[in-house]
């Protein structure tokens, strides 16, 4: 049963990221990019 849990955490068949992980990645990267752009624009144009 422990092996099934491991396979659930790391499915060998699902190599491509699912839609949920893609949305999570976008939600995590979007604010970071906005903050970085804001910092860089603030440094370039104070």
Backbone as ProteinMPNN parsed JSONL, in Angstrom:
{"seq_chain_A": "XXXXXXXXXXXXXXXXXXXXXXXXXXXXXXXXXXXXXXXXXXXXXX", "coords_chain_A": {"N_chain_A": [[0.827, -1.199, 0.0], [2.022, 1.173, 0.639], [3.613, 1.581, -1.561], [1.731, 2.229, -3.481], [0.937, 4.697, -2.556], [3.279, 6.147, -2.994], [3.386, 6.011, -5.766], [1.173, 7.518, -6.309], [1.999, 10.023, -5.489], [4.166, 10.419, -7.186], [3.438, 9.941, -10.17], [4.328, 7.793, -12.766], [3.294, 7.73, -15.312], [2.132, 10.179, -15.784], [3.801, 12.435, -17.082], [3.763, 14.939, -18.288], [2.851, 18.134, -17.031], [-0.132, 18.616, -15.116], [-3.308, 20.346, -15.627], [-3.992, 21.683, -13.3], [-1.544, 22.006, -11.899], [-0.285, 23.632, -13.713], [-1.872, 25.943, -13.647], [-1.446, 26.646, -10.985], [1.299, 27.186, -11.09], [1.277, 29.413, -12.788], [-0.193, 31.202, -11.223], [1.59, 31.51, -9.169], [3.899, 32.456, -10.403], [3.089, 34.758, -11.736], [2.496, 36.957, -9.84], [5.114, 37.2, -8.819], [6.602, 37.956, -11.073], [5.349, 40.379, -11.601], [6.086, 41.809, -9.322], [8.864, 41.824, -9.646], [9.085, 43.264, -12.048], [8.007, 45.67, -11.197], [9.915, 46.438, -9.276], [12.213, 46.653, -10.9], [11.389, 48.652, -12.709], [11.065, 50.687, -10.901], [13.694, 51.056, -10.107], [14.857, 51.815, -12.5], [13.298, 54.019, -13.325], [13.046, 56.132, -11.002]], "CA_chain_A": [[0.0, 0.0, 0.0], [2.915, 2.332, 0.65], [4.082, 1.796, -2.933], [0.663, 2.913, -4.208], [1.0, 6.097, -2.153], [4.419, 6.754, -3.68], [3.025, 6.165, -7.173], [0.224, 8.625, -6.398], [2.755, 11.27, -5.387], [4.998, 10.518, -8.379], [2.907, 9.05, -11.207], [5.28, 7.678, -13.882], [2.604, 7.938, -16.587], [1.81, 11.6, -15.955], [5.049, 13.207, -17.164], [3.379, 16.317, -18.574], [2.162, 18.724, -15.878], [-1.577, 18.687, -15.277], [-3.815, 21.717, -15.735], [-3.961, 22.289, -11.967], [-0.188, 22.456, -11.581], [0.021, 24.749, -14.61], [-2.548, 27.13, -13.106], [-0.733, 27.018, -9.757], [2.562, 27.805, -11.493], [0.997, 30.759, -13.306], [-0.603, 32.05, -10.099], [2.771, 31.786, -8.341], [4.895, 33.214, -11.163], [2.564, 36.058, -12.161], [2.798, 38.002, -8.851], [6.564, 37.384, -8.709], [7.05, 38.741, -12.228], [4.852, 41.745, -11.431], [6.921, 42.449, -8.297], [10.186, 42.068, -10.234], [8.947, 44.363, -13.014], [7.814, 46.891, -10.419], [11.196, 46.814, -8.677], [13.129, 47.107, -11.953], [10.911, 49.937, -13.221], [11.345, 51.663, -9.853], [15.133, 51.337, -10.125], [15.184, 52.527, -13.743], [12.633, 55.322, -13.265], [12.673, 56.381, -9.6]], "C_chain_A": [[0.871, 1.263, 0.0], [3.399, 2.636, -0.759], [3.015, 2.534, -3.74], [0.654, 4.397, -3.834], [2.13, 6.811, -2.882], [4.075, 6.98, -5.146], [2.024, 7.311, -7.334], [0.954, 9.963, -6.331], [3.592, 11.491, -6.637], [4.483, 9.56, -9.446], [3.852, 8.984, -12.401], [4.618, 7.957, -15.225], [2.364, 9.425, -16.844], [3.099, 12.415, -15.948], [4.727, 14.683, -17.409], [2.608, 16.877, -17.384], [0.668, 18.835, -16.141], [-2.021, 20.149, -15.34], [-3.736, 22.421, -14.38], [-2.581, 22.812, -11.621], [0.19, 23.634, -12.466], [-0.609, 26.033, -14.086], [-1.844, 27.594, -11.835], [0.578, 27.705, -10.099], [2.342, 29.219, -11.999], [0.636, 31.692, -12.155], [0.589, 32.407, -9.222], [3.75, 32.684, -9.09], [4.39, 34.611, -11.514], [2.835, 37.157, -11.13], [4.296, 38.259, -8.723], [7.076, 38.232, -9.863], [6.573, 40.187, -12.095], [5.704, 42.492, -10.407], [8.295, 42.778, -8.878], [10.118, 43.23, -11.214], [8.779, 45.687, -12.275], [9.12, 47.368, -9.802], [12.136, 47.36, -9.743], [12.688, 48.465, -12.498], [11.169, 51.028, -12.184], [12.813, 52.036, -9.827], [15.49, 52.15, -11.361], [14.577, 53.928, -13.706], [12.175, 55.591, -11.834], [11.632, 57.502, -9.478]], "O_chain_A": [[0.496, 2.288, -0.57], [3.578, 3.798, -1.122], [3.343, 3.367, -4.584], [0.397, 5.254, -4.68], [1.966, 7.944, -3.335], [4.426, 8.015, -5.714], [2.016, 7.995, -8.357], [0.588, 10.917, -7.018], [3.719, 12.622, -7.105], [5.035, 8.473, -9.611], [4.152, 10.018, -12.997], [5.286, 8.37, -16.173], [2.39, 9.874, -17.99], [3.453, 13.016, -14.933], [5.341, 15.567, -16.811], [1.796, 16.17, -16.788], [0.251, 19.117, -17.264], [-1.225, 21.065, -15.135], [-3.447, 23.615, -14.316], [-2.445, 23.924, -11.11], [0.905, 24.536, -12.028], [0.029, 27.085, -14.076], [-1.662, 28.793, -11.627], [0.937, 28.701, -9.47], [3.117, 30.123, -11.686], [1.095, 32.834, -12.108], [0.611, 33.47, -8.602], [4.363, 33.57, -8.494], [5.181, 35.552, -11.583], [3.36, 38.206, -11.501], [4.713, 39.403, -8.541], [7.894, 39.13, -9.659], [7.305, 41.116, -12.435], [6.011, 43.669, -10.594], [8.832, 43.86, -8.644], [10.998, 44.091, -11.214], [9.342, 46.705, -12.679], [9.406, 48.565, -9.802], [12.78, 48.389, -9.543], [13.526, 49.338, -12.726], [11.459, 52.169, -12.545], [13.159, 53.187, -9.559], [16.317, 53.06, -11.296], [15.253, 54.909, -14.016], [11.027, 55.304, -11.492], [11.212, 57.836, -8.37]]}, "name": "protein", "num_of_chains": 1, "seq": "XXXXXXXXXXXXXXXXXXXXXXXXXXXXXXXXXXXXXXXXXXXXXX"}
